[in-house]
Amino acid sequence: PSALVLDMPESFRLPILLKYMEALSNQASSERLDLPISTIETRLFRGRKLLRKLLEKERDLEKTAVR
């Protein structure tokens, strides 16, 4: 997994890793983490949003470093 994902808060990191690395469904992730499926869905949404923000920030830093 990307270092960015590993540096994310656990509440976002775990659902993302279960969904995209272990290919678990939201239902299976819900059962594994003992959380309501709606919580898993919300954390996936917010986690992806955070990851996009972190990737954009990293990309902007790389652009600045190249100049």
Coordinates of N, CA and C in Angstrom, one line a residue, residues 13-48:
R13 N -8.1 4.4 7.2 CA -7.2 3.4 6.6 C -7.7 2.0 6.5
L14 N -8.3 1.5 7.6 CA -8.8 0.1 7.7 C -9.8 -0.2 6.6
P15 N -10.9 0.6 6.5 CA -11.9 0.3 5.5 C -11.3 0.3 4.1
I16 N -10.4 1.3 3.8 CA -9.8 1.4 2.5 C -8.9 0.2 2.2
L17 N -8.1 -0.3 3.2 CA -7.3 -1.5 3.0 C -8.2 -2.7 2.8
L18 N -9.2 -2.8 3.6 CA -10.1 -4.0 3.4 C -10.8 -4.0 2.0
K19 N -11.2 -2.9 1.6 CA -11.9 -2.8 0.3 C -11.0 -3.0 -0.9
Y20 N -9.9 -2.3 -0.9 CA -9.0 -2.3 -2.1 C -7.9 -3.2 -2.1
M21 N -7.4 -3.6 -0.9 CA -6.3 -4.5 -0.8 C -6.7 -6.0 -0.6
E22 N -7.8 -6.1 0.2 CA -8.3 -7.5 0.5 C -9.5 -7.8 -0.3
A23 N -10.0 -6.8 -1.1 CA -11.2 -7.0 -2.0 C -12.4 -7.5 -1.2
L24 N -12.6 -6.9 0.0 CA -13.8 -7.3 0.7 C -14.9 -6.4 0.4
S25 N -16.1 -6.9 0.4 CA -17.3 -6.0 0.2 C -17.5 -5.1 1.4
N26 N -18.3 -4.1 1.3 CA -18.6 -3.2 2.4 C -19.3 -4.0 3.5
Q27 N -20.1 -5.0 3.2 CA -20.8 -5.9 4.2 C -19.7 -6.7 5.0
A28 N -18.8 -7.3 4.2 CA -17.8 -8.1 4.9 C -16.9 -7.2 5.8
S29 N -16.5 -6.0 5.3 CA -15.7 -5.1 6.1 C -16.5 -4.7 7.3
S30 N -17.8 -4.4 7.2 CA -18.7 -4.1 8.3 C -18.6 -5.2 9.4
E31 N -18.7 -6.4 8.9 CA -18.6 -7.6 9.9 C -17.3 -7.7 10.5
R32 N -16.2 -7.5 9.7 CA -14.8 -7.7 10.2 C -14.5 -6.6 11.3
L33 N -15.0 -5.4 11.0 CA -14.7 -4.3 11.9 C -15.7 -4.1 13.0
D34 N -16.8 -4.9 12.9 CA -17.9 -4.8 13.9 C -18.5 -3.3 13.9
L35 N -18.7 -2.8 12.7 CA -19.3 -1.5 12.5 C -20.5 -1.6 11.6
P36 N -21.5 -0.6 11.7 CA -22.6 -0.6 10.8 C -22.1 -0.4 9.4
I37 N -22.7 -0.9 8.4 CA -22.3 -0.8 7.0 C -22.3 0.7 6.6
S38 N -23.3 1.5 7.1 CA -23.3 2.9 6.8 C -22.0 3.6 7.3
T39 N -21.5 3.2 8.4 CA -20.2 3.7 8.9 C -19.1 3.4 8.0
I40 N -19.0 2.2 7.5 CA -18.0 1.8 6.5 C -18.1 2.6 5.3
E41 N -19.3 2.8 4.7 CA -19.5 3.6 3.5 C -19.1 5.0 3.7
T42 N -19.4 5.6 4.9 CA -19.0 7.0 5.2 C -17.5 7.1 5.3
R43 N -16.9 6.1 6.0 CA -15.4 6.2 6.1 C -14.7 6.0 4.8
L44 N -15.3 5.2 3.9 CA -14.7 5.0 2.6 C -14.8 6.3 1.8
F45 N -15.9 6.9 1.9 CA -16.1 8.2 1.1 C -15.2 9.3 1.7
R46 N -15.1 9.4 3.0 CA -14.2 10.4 3.6 C -12.8 10.1 3.4
G47 N -12.5 8.8 3.5 CA -11.1 8.3 3.3 C -10.6 8.6 1.9
R48 N -11.4 8.3 0.9 CA -11.0 8.6 -0.5 C -10.9 10.1 -0.7

